[in-house]
Amino acid sequence: MDATHRRDASGPAFDASVQDDAASESLDAAQSPDAPDARAPPPDAAPWLDAATGLDAGGDPDVGGAVDAGACAPLPDPMGGASTVDLFAQIGAASVVNSAWEPLPNYTATGSTDYEHGGYGLGQSSDQFADGTHAGPRTFYLLPPSNPSDFIKIFFPSQSLAPAAAYVFSSKIGIRHVPGSTALGVSVHVVVSADPDVAGEPSWVELAQYSLAKTDTRQLEVPLGLWPLRANFKLAIQISCVGNNYYDVVLLDGASLRPVQPRAALGVNQPNLMWDSGGVPVMQRRVDQMASVGAMQLRLALRGVGVMSPTLAIIKRANERGMKVLLNVLHEAEDFVDPLGATANGGAEFNALCGWPNGNFRLSAVDLPRYRARLTAYVDAIRAQGLTVDAYEIGNEYDWVCFNGDIPLTGGAPDQSFNATAARYAEILRASYEIIHRPGDCRPPAVVTFGPANTIHFRPSNSIDPVRFFTYLRNVNGVDYLARYADVIGEHIYSSEATNTADLRAAAQAVPAGKPFWVTEWGVPLSAASTGYPRYAAMKAVLSLMSSLPDVRIENSFLYAFEDAQWGVYDTSRDTPLFEARIFSDYRVPAR
């Protein structure tokens, strides 16, 4: 994606006026009077560190300190008390009809023998699937009408499911084994319905369709997406014959609505908030506006110590409004011995691609003691003021050229600089973890790896494959840095559903099993064609995707952005939310 249009805490880490021989003085002048000189040695914030590497001279310490789990208040259930809904138990309350909406008989209850027109009933202990396996005790069957143009459809009662959990429709399904059967197979459709949240939203949709041959037996696991969040949610199963016969008795064993993982909570991005020209009062007003539309989490950039005061003011206001806070820790001029010398790729071509002319710092040039000093100063100040930060994301989109000067803009190959940039990021991640996870902390803030841009798909010459980054971090001198120094894996998704799905699944395969993900950026651009309901629907589609990948545990997501000309959901000039801002109130998932 064009970084010009997705500013994501972007821009150089120093002022664009730094162009002449007095560049280093301009750097200092751009800082607050209270900011430390970027060229001066950092304060001795961590005397146990090796001066050359910034790492523990004693090797690999027991990071974070041992804390008695009993000393911590128990965490709330991330699934919100979700439990499995047994659909077998609801057969008696279900509505079963044909294509003319005429009720079909319950053979078990009525003793009906009208098999030609279809019906349903409870399974028997002798029932077998066509593959020879026995059906379980909680099996029911559906017999579609013998006419292929007709169907049987079972509507289960309205369900009220825990909004904090993502659900699937789960069932073993197949055609009953009958010796000498002339069964030809059936078509199975999984359908959901619910009240629309907004005008124009569909009231029902087909989630999945399957063709079952005579000998097929399957285990269905159909993600329900966002449908359980809407009022009067119902599930229906529709079955029709392929041929004209009445031997296609379909068994459903263990049919249920099953919670599979926490549903991703929804937050909002406003990375450059502390540079608002209106100062702290306007910044605080922005946080109030976010809270007013229902945003429960805020992703905010953590920059130089020169803007510490407004950053703390924003955190305080977010805390007062009950919003969770994710601080995105970006590299800054004060992290480098020679900031100008550590900068690469500046010029017109970079400006055209990324939206600012200065280039960006080489990640490999970060001076670890300086970085530690800056992050320690922030963490200390946050603690001293009694503020709460829930997580720190370490870096931003270091997999592509706009945010990492190690990656070449023209010519060359990212491979040539990969080891240097990945090795330094590993050290930065470890240093961050050690600063944020302090001995004695009952439950420290989460440490999140940087969200990759995934630009490898359309700008491979300017990008590093994020999976390669993850793989490197799994073995740094024999230590799995993702397992030891990261609580959460960051991801950014802006592409098509197919590409986003592939990226998330590839990342899940590359990181430690069970490690949760936070999608710290995702968004739908604003345009004349997409404003209003179409854009709102596109946002819901992305959230539905995040709720439909049981193999990728996505716990949090942050919409890009709150106020932005091309990505925002709020018109600050009129102090009015756009239609799409209702996504925060309609997406009824509690913050974590």
Coordinates of C-alpha atoms in Angstrom, one line a residue:
M1 CA 0.0 0.0 0.0
D2 CA 1.2 3.5 -0.8
A3 CA 2.6 4.9 2.4
T4 CA 1.8 8.4 1.2
H5 CA -1.9 7.6 1.9
R6 CA -1.4 5.4 5.0
R7 CA 0.7 7.7 7.2
D8 CA 0.7 5.3 10.2
A9 CA 2.9 7.3 12.5
S10 CA 5.0 7.8 9.4
G11 CA 7.2 10.6 8.4
P12 CA 10.9 10.9 9.3
A13 CA 11.8 10.9 12.9
F14 CA 13.3 14.4 12.5
D15 CA 12.2 17.6 10.8
A16 CA 12.2 17.9 7.0
S17 CA 14.2 21.1 7.3
V18 CA 17.3 19.1 8.2
Q19 CA 19.1 19.5 4.8
D20 CA 22.3 21.6 5.2
D21 CA 25.6 21.5 7.0
A22 CA 23.9 22.5 10.2
A23 CA 21.8 19.4 10.2
S24 CA 22.8 18.2 13.6
E25 CA 21.9 21.5 15.1
S26 CA 18.5 21.4 13.4
L27 CA 17.9 18.1 14.9
D28 CA 18.5 19.5 18.4
A29 CA 16.4 22.5 17.7
A30 CA 13.5 20.3 16.6
Q31 CA 13.5 18.7 20.1
S32 CA 11.7 20.1 23.1
P33 CA 14.1 22.2 25.4
D34 CA 13.7 19.3 27.9
A35 CA 14.9 16.7 25.4
P36 CA 18.3 15.2 25.8
D37 CA 21.0 16.0 23.2
A38 CA 20.8 13.2 20.7
R39 CA 24.6 13.2 20.4
A40 CA 25.3 13.0 24.1
P41 CA 25.9 9.7 25.9
P42 CA 22.6 8.3 27.3
P43 CA 22.1 8.2 31.1
D44 CA 23.2 5.1 32.8
A45 CA 19.7 3.7 33.0
A46 CA 20.8 0.1 33.1
P47 CA 24.2 -0.4 34.7
W48 CA 24.1 -4.1 34.3
L49 CA 24.2 -3.9 30.5
D50 CA 27.3 -4.4 28.4
A51 CA 28.3 -0.9 27.1
A52 CA 29.1 -2.3 23.6
T53 CA 26.0 -4.4 22.9
G54 CA 23.4 -3.1 25.3
L55 CA 22.8 -6.8 26.3
D56 CA 23.1 -8.4 29.7
A57 CA 26.8 -9.0 30.3
G58 CA 25.9 -12.1 32.2
G59 CA 24.1 -13.8 29.3
D60 CA 20.5 -14.7 29.2
P61 CA 18.8 -13.5 32.5
D62 CA 15.6 -14.7 34.0
V63 CA 13.6 -11.9 32.5
G64 CA 10.5 -10.4 34.1
G65 CA 11.0 -11.9 37.6
A66 CA 9.1 -14.7 39.1
V67 CA 5.7 -13.6 40.5
D68 CA 3.4 -15.8 42.4
A69 CA 0.4 -16.3 40.2
G70 CA -1.8 -16.3 43.2
A71 CA -0.9 -12.7 43.9
C72 CA -2.5 -11.5 40.7
A73 CA -6.3 -10.9 40.5
P74 CA -7.7 -13.5 38.1
L75 CA -8.1 -12.3 34.5
P76 CA -11.7 -12.3 33.1
D77 CA -12.5 -15.1 30.8
P78 CA -11.4 -13.9 27.3
M79 CA -14.3 -15.9 25.8
G80 CA -16.8 -14.0 28.0
G81 CA -18.3 -17.2 29.5
A82 CA -19.0 -18.7 26.1
S83 CA -20.3 -22.3 26.0
T84 CA -21.3 -24.7 23.4
V85 CA -24.9 -24.8 22.2
D86 CA -26.2 -28.3 21.6
L87 CA -28.4 -28.2 18.6
F88 CA -29.6 -31.8 19.2
A89 CA -31.3 -30.5 22.3
Q90 CA -33.2 -27.9 20.3
I91 CA -34.8 -30.2 17.8
G92 CA -38.1 -30.1 19.6
A93 CA -38.2 -26.3 19.2
A94 CA -36.9 -26.2 15.7
S95 CA -39.0 -25.3 12.6
V96 CA -38.7 -27.7 9.7
V97 CA -40.2 -26.8 6.3
N98 CA -40.1 -27.5 2.6
S99 CA -39.6 -25.0 -0.2
A100 CA -43.2 -24.0 0.0
W101 CA -42.7 -23.2 3.7
E102 CA -45.0 -26.1 4.6
P103 CA -44.2 -27.9 7.9
L104 CA -42.6 -31.3 7.5
P105 CA -43.2 -34.2 9.9
N106 CA -41.1 -35.3 12.9
Y107 CA -41.1 -39.0 12.2
T108 CA -40.0 -39.9 15.7
A109 CA -42.8 -38.0 17.3
T110 CA -45.6 -38.6 14.8
G111 CA -44.8 -42.1 13.4
S112 CA -45.5 -40.7 9.9
T113 CA -44.4 -42.8 7.0
D114 CA -44.6 -40.1 4.3
Y115 CA -41.0 -40.4 3.1
E116 CA -41.6 -39.0 -0.3
H117 CA -42.2 -35.5 0.8
G118 CA -39.5 -35.4 3.5
G119 CA -39.2 -35.1 7.2
Y120 CA -36.9 -35.5 10.2
G121 CA -36.3 -37.4 13.4
L122 CA -33.9 -38.5 16.1
G123 CA -31.2 -41.0 15.3
Q124 CA -31.2 -44.6 16.5
S125 CA -28.4 -46.5 18.1
S126 CA -28.0 -48.7 15.0
D127 CA -27.5 -45.8 12.7
Q128 CA -24.3 -45.8 10.7
F129 CA -22.8 -43.4 8.2
A130 CA -22.2 -44.7 4.7
D131 CA -18.5 -45.0 5.5
G132 CA -19.4 -47.6 8.1
T133 CA -18.8 -45.5 11.2
H134 CA -21.5 -45.5 13.9
A135 CA -23.5 -42.3 14.7
G136 CA -23.3 -41.0 18.2
P137 CA -26.1 -40.7 20.7
R138 CA -26.8 -37.1 19.9
T139 CA -27.7 -37.6 16.2
F140 CA -30.7 -36.4 14.3
Y141 CA -31.6 -36.9 10.6
L142 CA -33.1 -34.9 7.8
L143 CA -34.8 -36.6 4.9
P144 CA -35.2 -34.2 1.9
P145 CA -38.2 -34.5 -0.4
S146 CA -37.6 -36.9 -3.3
N147 CA -38.1 -34.1 -5.8
P148 CA -34.7 -32.5 -6.5
S149 CA -36.3 -29.1 -7.0
D150 CA -37.7 -29.2 -3.4
F151 CA -35.8 -29.1 -0.1
I152 CA -36.0 -29.7 3.6
K153 CA -34.9 -26.7 5.8
I154 CA -34.5 -26.8 9.6
F155 CA -34.5 -23.4 11.4
F156 CA -33.1 -23.6 14.9
P157 CA -34.4 -21.2 17.6
S158 CA -32.8 -17.7 17.9
Q159 CA -29.5 -17.9 19.8
S160 CA -27.9 -15.4 22.2
L161 CA -24.2 -16.2 22.0
A162 CA -21.3 -14.6 24.0
P163 CA -20.1 -11.6 21.9
A164 CA -16.5 -12.1 23.1
A165 CA -16.1 -15.5 21.4
A166 CA -15.9 -16.5 17.7
Y167 CA -18.2 -19.5 16.9
V168 CA -18.4 -22.2 14.3
F169 CA -21.2 -24.5 13.3
S170 CA -19.8 -28.0 14.0
S171 CA -21.2 -31.3 13.0
K172 CA -20.3 -34.7 11.6
I173 CA -22.6 -35.1 8.5
G174 CA -23.2 -37.9 6.0
I175 CA -25.8 -40.1 4.4
R176 CA -27.2 -43.0 6.4
H177 CA -25.9 -46.4 5.5
V178 CA -28.8 -48.5 4.1
P179 CA -27.9 -51.9 2.4
G180 CA -29.0 -51.8 -1.2
S181 CA -29.6 -48.0 -1.1
T182 CA -29.9 -46.2 -4.4
A183 CA -28.9 -42.9 -2.8
L184 CA -27.4 -40.5 -5.3
G185 CA -26.2 -37.7 -2.9
V186 CA -27.5 -34.4 -1.6
S187 CA -26.7 -30.7 -1.6
V188 CA -26.2 -29.2 1.8
H189 CA -26.5 -25.4 2.5
V190 CA -25.6 -23.7 5.8
V191 CA -27.6 -20.5 6.2
V192 CA -27.7 -17.8 8.8
S193 CA -30.1 -14.9 9.5
A194 CA -30.4 -12.0 11.9
D195 CA -31.8 -8.5 12.2
P196 CA -29.8 -5.9 10.2
D197 CA -27.7 -3.4 12.2
V198 CA -28.3 -0.8 9.5
A199 CA -30.6 -0.3 6.6
G200 CA -29.5 -2.1 3.5
E201 CA -27.7 -4.8 5.4
P202 CA -28.7 -8.4 4.3
S203 CA -30.9 -10.2 6.7
W204 CA -29.6 -13.7 5.7
V205 CA -26.7 -15.3 3.8
E206 CA -25.5 -18.7 2.8
L207 CA -22.2 -19.4 4.7
A208 CA -21.3 -22.7 3.1
Q209 CA -22.5 -25.2 0.5
Y210 CA -21.4 -28.9 0.2
S211 CA -22.2 -31.7 -2.2
L212 CA -22.4 -35.0 -0.3
A213 CA -22.0 -38.2 -2.4
K214 CA -23.5 -41.5 -1.2
T215 CA -20.3 -42.5 0.6
D216 CA -19.2 -39.1 1.9
T217 CA -18.8 -38.4 5.6
R218 CA -17.5 -35.0 6.7
Q219 CA -16.8 -33.0 9.8
L220 CA -18.1 -29.6 9.2
E221 CA -16.6 -26.6 10.9
V222 CA -18.3 -23.5 9.5
P223 CA -17.2 -20.1 10.9
L224 CA -20.2 -17.9 11.8
G225 CA -18.4 -14.6 11.3
L226 CA -20.1 -11.6 12.8
W227 CA -23.6 -13.0 12.6
P228 CA -23.9 -14.0 16.2
L229 CA -23.4 -10.4 17.2
R230 CA -26.7 -9.3 15.6
A231 CA -30.1 -9.6 17.2
N232 CA -32.3 -12.7 16.5
F233 CA -29.4 -14.7 15.2
K234 CA -30.6 -18.1 13.7
L235 CA -28.9 -21.0 12.0
A236 CA -30.6 -23.1 9.3
I237 CA -29.6 -26.2 7.4
Q238 CA -31.1 -26.8 4.0
I239 CA -30.8 -30.1 2.1
S240 CA -32.0 -31.2 -1.3
C241 CA -31.7 -34.4 -3.3
V242 CA -29.5 -34.7 -6.3
G243 CA -31.7 -37.4 -7.8
N244 CA -35.3 -38.5 -7.5
N245 CA -35.4 -41.0 -4.6
Y246 CA -36.0 -41.2 -0.9
Y247 CA -32.9 -43.0 0.4
D248 CA -30.9 -39.9 1.0
V249 CA -31.3 -39.8 4.8
V250 CA -28.7 -37.3 6.1
L251 CA -27.3 -37.8 9.6
L252 CA -26.0 -34.9 11.7
D253 CA -24.0 -36.1 14.7
G254 CA -23.0 -33.7 17.5
A255 CA -24.4 -30.7 15.7
S256 CA -23.5 -27.6 17.8
L257 CA -22.5 -23.9 17.8
R258 CA -19.1 -24.1 19.3
P259 CA -16.9 -21.2 20.6
V260 CA -13.4 -21.7 19.2
Q261 CA -11.4 -18.6 20.3
P262 CA -11.8 -15.1 21.6
R263 CA -13.2 -12.7 19.1
A264 CA -10.9 -9.8 18.2
A265 CA -11.7 -6.6 20.1
L266 CA -11.8 -3.4 18.2
G267 CA -9.7 -0.3 18.7
V268 CA -8.6 2.7 16.7
N269 CA -5.4 4.2 15.4
Q270 CA -4.4 7.9 15.7
P271 CA -0.5 7.6 15.7
N272 CA 0.3 11.3 15.1
L273 CA -2.1 12.7 17.7
M274 CA 0.5 14.5 19.8
W275 CA 1.4 16.7 16.8
D276 CA -2.0 18.2 16.6
S277 CA -1.5 22.0 16.2
G278 CA -4.2 22.7 18.7
G279 CA -2.0 21.4 21.6
V280 CA -3.0 19.2 24.5
P281 CA -6.6 20.4 24.9
V282 CA -7.4 19.5 21.3
M283 CA -5.5 16.2 21.7
Q284 CA -7.7 15.4 24.7
R285 CA -10.8 16.4 22.7
R286 CA -9.8 13.9 20.1
V287 CA -9.7 11.1 22.7
D288 CA -13.2 12.3 23.9
Q289 CA -14.5 12.0 20.3
M290 CA -13.1 8.5 20.0
A291 CA -14.8 7.5 23.2
S292 CA -18.1 9.1 22.0
V293 CA -18.3 6.8 19.0
G294 CA -17.6 3.7 21.1
A295 CA -13.9 3.1 20.5
M296 CA -12.6 1.2 23.5
Q297 CA -8.9 0.9 22.6
L298 CA -6.3 3.4 21.2
R299 CA -3.1 2.8 19.4
L300 CA -0.8 5.8 19.8
A301 CA 2.8 6.4 18.7
L302 CA 5.5 6.7 21.3
R303 CA 8.1 9.0 19.9
G304 CA 10.9 11.1 21.3
V305 CA 11.1 12.3 24.9
G306 CA 10.6 15.8 23.6
V307 CA 6.9 15.0 23.2
M308 CA 6.6 13.0 26.4
S309 CA 4.3 15.5 28.1
P310 CA 1.5 15.5 25.5
T311 CA 1.8 11.7 25.2
L312 CA 1.3 11.3 28.9
A313 CA -1.7 13.7 28.7
I314 CA -3.3 11.5 26.0
I315 CA -2.7 8.3 27.9
K316 CA -4.3 10.0 31.0
R317 CA -7.4 11.0 29.1
A318 CA -7.7 7.6 27.5
N319 CA -7.5 6.0 31.0
E320 CA -10.2 8.4 32.2
R321 CA -12.5 7.4 29.3
G322 CA -12.0 3.7 30.1
M323 CA -10.0 3.1 26.9
K324 CA -7.2 0.5 26.6
V325 CA -3.9 1.9 25.3
L326 CA -1.4 0.4 22.9
L327 CA 1.8 2.4 22.6
N328 CA 3.7 1.9 19.3
V329 CA 7.4 2.4 20.0
L330 CA 9.1 3.9 17.0
H331 CA 12.8 4.6 16.5
E332 CA 13.8 8.2 17.0
A333 CA 16.8 10.5 16.4
E334 CA 17.9 10.1 20.0
D335 CA 18.3 6.3 19.5
F336 CA 21.3 7.0 17.2
V337 CA 24.9 8.1 17.8
D338 CA 24.8 9.9 14.4
P339 CA 21.1 10.3 13.3
L340 CA 22.0 11.8 9.9
G341 CA 24.6 9.2 9.2
A342 CA 22.0 6.5 10.1
T343 CA 19.5 7.8 7.6
A344 CA 19.1 6.3 4.1
N345 CA 17.0 6.5 0.9
G346 CA 16.0 10.2 1.1
G347 CA 15.0 12.0 -2.0
A348 CA 12.2 12.5 -4.6
E349 CA 11.7 8.8 -5.3
F350 CA 11.3 8.0 -1.6
N351 CA 8.9 11.0 -1.3
A352 CA 6.8 9.7 -4.1
L353 CA 6.5 6.3 -2.5
C354 CA 6.4 7.1 1.2
G355 CA 5.1 10.7 1.4
W356 CA 8.1 12.4 3.0
P357 CA 11.5 13.3 1.5
N358 CA 13.9 12.6 4.2
G359 CA 14.2 8.8 4.0
N360 CA 14.3 6.9 7.3
F361 CA 16.7 5.5 9.8
R362 CA 18.5 2.2 9.3
L363 CA 17.2 -0.1 12.0
S364 CA 20.6 -1.8 12.2
A365 CA 22.2 1.5 13.4
V366 CA 20.0 1.8 16.6
D367 CA 22.3 2.3 19.6
L368 CA 20.9 0.0 22.2
P369 CA 21.9 1.9 25.3
R370 CA 20.3 5.1 23.9
Y371 CA 17.2 3.2 23.0
R372 CA 17.0 1.6 26.4
A373 CA 17.4 5.1 28.0
R374 CA 14.5 6.5 26.0
L375 CA 12.1 3.7 26.6
T376 CA 13.0 3.5 30.3
A377 CA 12.3 7.2 30.7
Y378 CA 8.8 6.7 29.2
V379 CA 8.0 3.6 31.2
D380 CA 9.2 5.3 34.4
A381 CA 7.2 8.4 33.7
I382 CA 4.0 6.4 33.0
R383 CA 4.4 4.5 36.2
A384 CA 5.3 7.6 38.2
Q385 CA 2.0 9.3 37.1
G386 CA -0.1 6.2 37.9
L387 CA -1.1 5.8 34.3
T388 CA -2.0 2.5 32.6
V389 CA -0.6 1.3 29.3
D390 CA -1.9 -2.1 28.3
A391 CA 0.7 -3.0 25.6
Y392 CA 3.7 -1.8 23.8
E393 CA 4.2 -2.6 20.1
I394 CA 7.9 -2.6 19.3
G395 CA 8.4 -0.9 15.9
N396 CA 6.3 -0.4 12.8
E397 CA 6.4 -2.0 9.4
Y398 CA 10.2 -2.7 9.5
D399 CA 9.7 -5.2 6.6
W400 CA 9.7 -2.4 4.0
V401 CA 11.7 0.5 2.8
C402 CA 9.4 3.4 4.1
F403 CA 10.1 2.5 7.7
N404 CA 13.5 0.8 7.6
G405 CA 16.5 2.5 5.9
D406 CA 18.3 -0.9 5.8
I407 CA 16.1 -1.9 2.9
P408 CA 17.3 -0.5 -0.5
L409 CA 15.1 1.9 -2.4
T410 CA 16.6 1.2 -5.8
G411 CA 18.8 -1.6 -7.0
G412 CA 20.3 -4.2 -4.7
A413 CA 18.3 -6.7 -2.8
P414 CA 16.8 -6.7 0.7
D415 CA 18.5 -10.0 1.3
Q416 CA 21.9 -8.2 1.5
S417 CA 20.9 -6.3 4.7
F418 CA 18.5 -8.8 6.2
N419 CA 20.8 -10.3 8.8
A420 CA 21.9 -6.9 10.1
T421 CA 18.3 -5.5 10.4
A422 CA 16.9 -8.7 11.9
A423 CA 19.7 -9.1 14.4
R424 CA 19.3 -5.6 15.7
Y425 CA 15.5 -5.9 15.9
A426 CA 16.0 -9.1 18.0
E427 CA 18.1 -7.0 20.4
I428 CA 15.6 -4.2 20.5
L429 CA 12.8 -6.7 21.2
R430 CA 14.7 -8.2 24.0
A431 CA 15.7 -4.8 25.5
S432 CA 12.0 -3.7 25.3
Y433 CA 10.8 -6.8 27.0
E434 CA 13.3 -6.4 29.9
I435 CA 12.3 -2.8 30.4
I436 CA 8.5 -3.4 30.2
H437 CA 8.4 -6.7 32.2
R438 CA 10.0 -5.7 35.5
P439 CA 10.6 -7.9 38.5
G440 CA 7.7 -7.8 40.9
D441 CA 5.1 -6.8 38.3
C442 CA 2.0 -8.9 38.8
R443 CA 0.8 -8.5 35.2
P444 CA 3.0 -6.3 33.0
P445 CA 1.9 -4.7 29.8
A446 CA 2.0 -7.0 26.7
V447 CA 5.0 -6.8 24.4
V448 CA 3.8 -6.9 20.7
T449 CA 6.1 -7.5 17.8
F450 CA 6.0 -4.9 15.0
G451 CA 3.1 -5.1 12.6
P452 CA 4.5 -5.9 9.1
A453 CA 3.2 -4.1 6.0
N454 CA 3.2 -7.3 4.0
T455 CA 4.3 -5.2 0.9
I456 CA 6.3 -8.2 -0.3
H457 CA 3.3 -9.0 -2.5
F458 CA 3.5 -5.9 -4.7
R459 CA 6.9 -4.3 -3.9
P460 CA 9.2 -7.3 -3.4
S461 CA 12.3 -5.3 -4.3
N462 CA 11.7 -2.9 -1.4
S463 CA 10.4 -5.5 1.2
I464 CA 11.4 -8.4 3.4
D465 CA 9.1 -11.4 3.7
P466 CA 7.6 -11.1 7.3
V467 CA 7.7 -14.9 7.6
R468 CA 11.5 -14.7 7.1
F469 CA 11.6 -12.1 10.0
F470 CA 9.6 -14.4 12.2
T471 CA 11.7 -17.4 11.3
Y472 CA 14.9 -15.6 12.2
L473 CA 13.6 -14.5 15.5
R474 CA 12.8 -18.1 16.4
N475 CA 16.5 -18.9 16.6
V476 CA 18.9 -16.2 17.7
N477 CA 22.0 -17.9 19.0
G478 CA 19.8 -20.8 20.0
V479 CA 17.1 -18.7 21.7
D480 CA 13.5 -18.4 20.5
Y481 CA 13.0 -14.6 20.8
L482 CA 9.4 -14.8 19.9
A483 CA 8.7 -17.3 22.6
R484 CA 10.8 -15.6 25.3
Y485 CA 10.6 -11.9 24.5
A486 CA 7.2 -11.4 22.8
D487 CA 3.7 -11.8 24.3
V488 CA 1.8 -11.1 21.1
I489 CA 2.6 -11.1 17.3
G490 CA 1.7 -7.9 15.4
E491 CA 0.1 -7.9 11.9
H492 CA -1.2 -5.4 9.5
I493 CA -3.8 -6.3 6.8
Y494 CA -4.8 -4.1 4.0
S495 CA -5.1 -6.4 1.0
S496 CA -7.8 -8.7 -0.4
E497 CA -9.5 -11.3 1.7
A498 CA -7.5 -14.1 0.1
T499 CA -4.2 -12.3 0.6
N500 CA -5.0 -11.4 4.1
T501 CA -6.0 -14.9 4.9
A502 CA -2.8 -16.3 3.4
D503 CA -0.6 -13.8 5.2
L504 CA -2.2 -14.5 8.6
R505 CA -2.0 -18.3 8.2
A506 CA 1.6 -18.2 7.0
A507 CA 2.5 -16.0 10.0
A508 CA 0.7 -18.4 12.4
Q509 CA 2.7 -21.3 11.0
A510 CA 5.9 -19.4 11.5
V511 CA 5.5 -18.3 15.2
P512 CA 5.3 -20.3 18.4
A513 CA 2.2 -22.4 18.5
G514 CA -0.7 -20.7 20.3
K515 CA 0.9 -17.3 20.3
P516 CA -1.9 -14.7 19.9
F517 CA -2.0 -12.1 17.2
W518 CA -3.1 -8.4 17.3
V519 CA -3.9 -6.8 14.0
T520 CA -2.6 -3.4 15.0
E521 CA -3.6 -1.8 11.6
W522 CA -6.3 -2.5 9.2
G523 CA -8.5 -0.2 7.2
V524 CA -10.8 0.5 4.3
P525 CA -10.0 3.7 2.3
L526 CA -12.5 6.5 2.1
S527 CA -13.7 7.4 -1.4
A528 CA -16.8 8.7 -3.1
A529 CA -17.6 5.2 -4.2
S530 CA -17.1 3.6 -0.8
T531 CA -18.4 6.2 1.7
G532 CA -21.4 5.3 3.9
Y533 CA -22.9 1.8 3.9
P534 CA -20.5 0.3 1.3
R535 CA -17.5 1.2 3.3
Y536 CA -19.2 0.1 6.6
A537 CA -20.0 -3.3 5.0
A538 CA -16.4 -3.6 3.8
M539 CA -15.2 -3.0 7.4
K540 CA -17.5 -5.6 8.7
A541 CA -16.1 -8.0 6.1
V542 CA -12.6 -7.6 7.4
L543 CA -13.8 -8.1 11.0
S544 CA -15.7 -11.1 9.9
L545 CA -12.5 -12.5 8.4
M546 CA -10.7 -12.1 11.7
S547 CA -13.5 -14.0 13.4
S548 CA -13.4 -16.8 10.8
L549 CA -9.9 -18.2 11.1
P550 CA -9.9 -20.7 14.0
D551 CA -6.2 -21.5 13.2
V552 CA -5.1 -17.9 13.8
R553 CA -5.9 -16.5 17.3
I554 CA -6.6 -12.8 16.8
E555 CA -7.3 -11.1 20.1
N556 CA -7.3 -7.4 19.2
S557 CA -7.6 -5.2 16.1
F558 CA -7.1 -1.5 15.5
L559 CA -8.8 0.4 12.7
Y560 CA -6.7 2.8 10.8
A561 CA -7.6 5.6 11.4
F562 CA -9.9 7.8 13.5
E563 CA -9.2 11.2 11.8
D564 CA -7.5 11.1 8.4
A565 CA -8.4 12.5 5.0
Q566 CA -8.4 9.1 3.3
W567 CA -8.8 6.6 6.1
G568 CA -10.7 8.3 8.8
V569 CA -14.1 7.8 10.3
Y570 CA -14.6 11.2 12.0
D571 CA -14.9 14.7 10.5
T572 CA -13.2 16.9 13.1
S573 CA -13.9 20.1 11.1
R574 CA -17.6 19.5 11.9
D575 CA -17.1 17.5 15.0
T576 CA -19.3 14.8 13.4
P577 CA -18.7 11.1 13.0
L578 CA -19.0 9.6 9.5
F579 CA -21.6 6.9 9.0
E580 CA -18.9 4.3 9.1
A581 CA -17.9 5.2 12.7
R582 CA -20.9 3.2 14.0
I583 CA -18.7 0.2 13.4
F584 CA -17.5 0.7 17.0
S585 CA -21.0 0.6 18.5
D586 CA -22.3 -2.1 16.3
Y587 CA -19.3 -4.4 16.8
R588 CA -20.3 -5.5 20.3
V589 CA -17.1 -7.1 21.5
P590 CA -15.7 -6.0 24.9
A591 CA -12.1 -4.6 25.1
R592 CA -9.4 -6.9 26.5

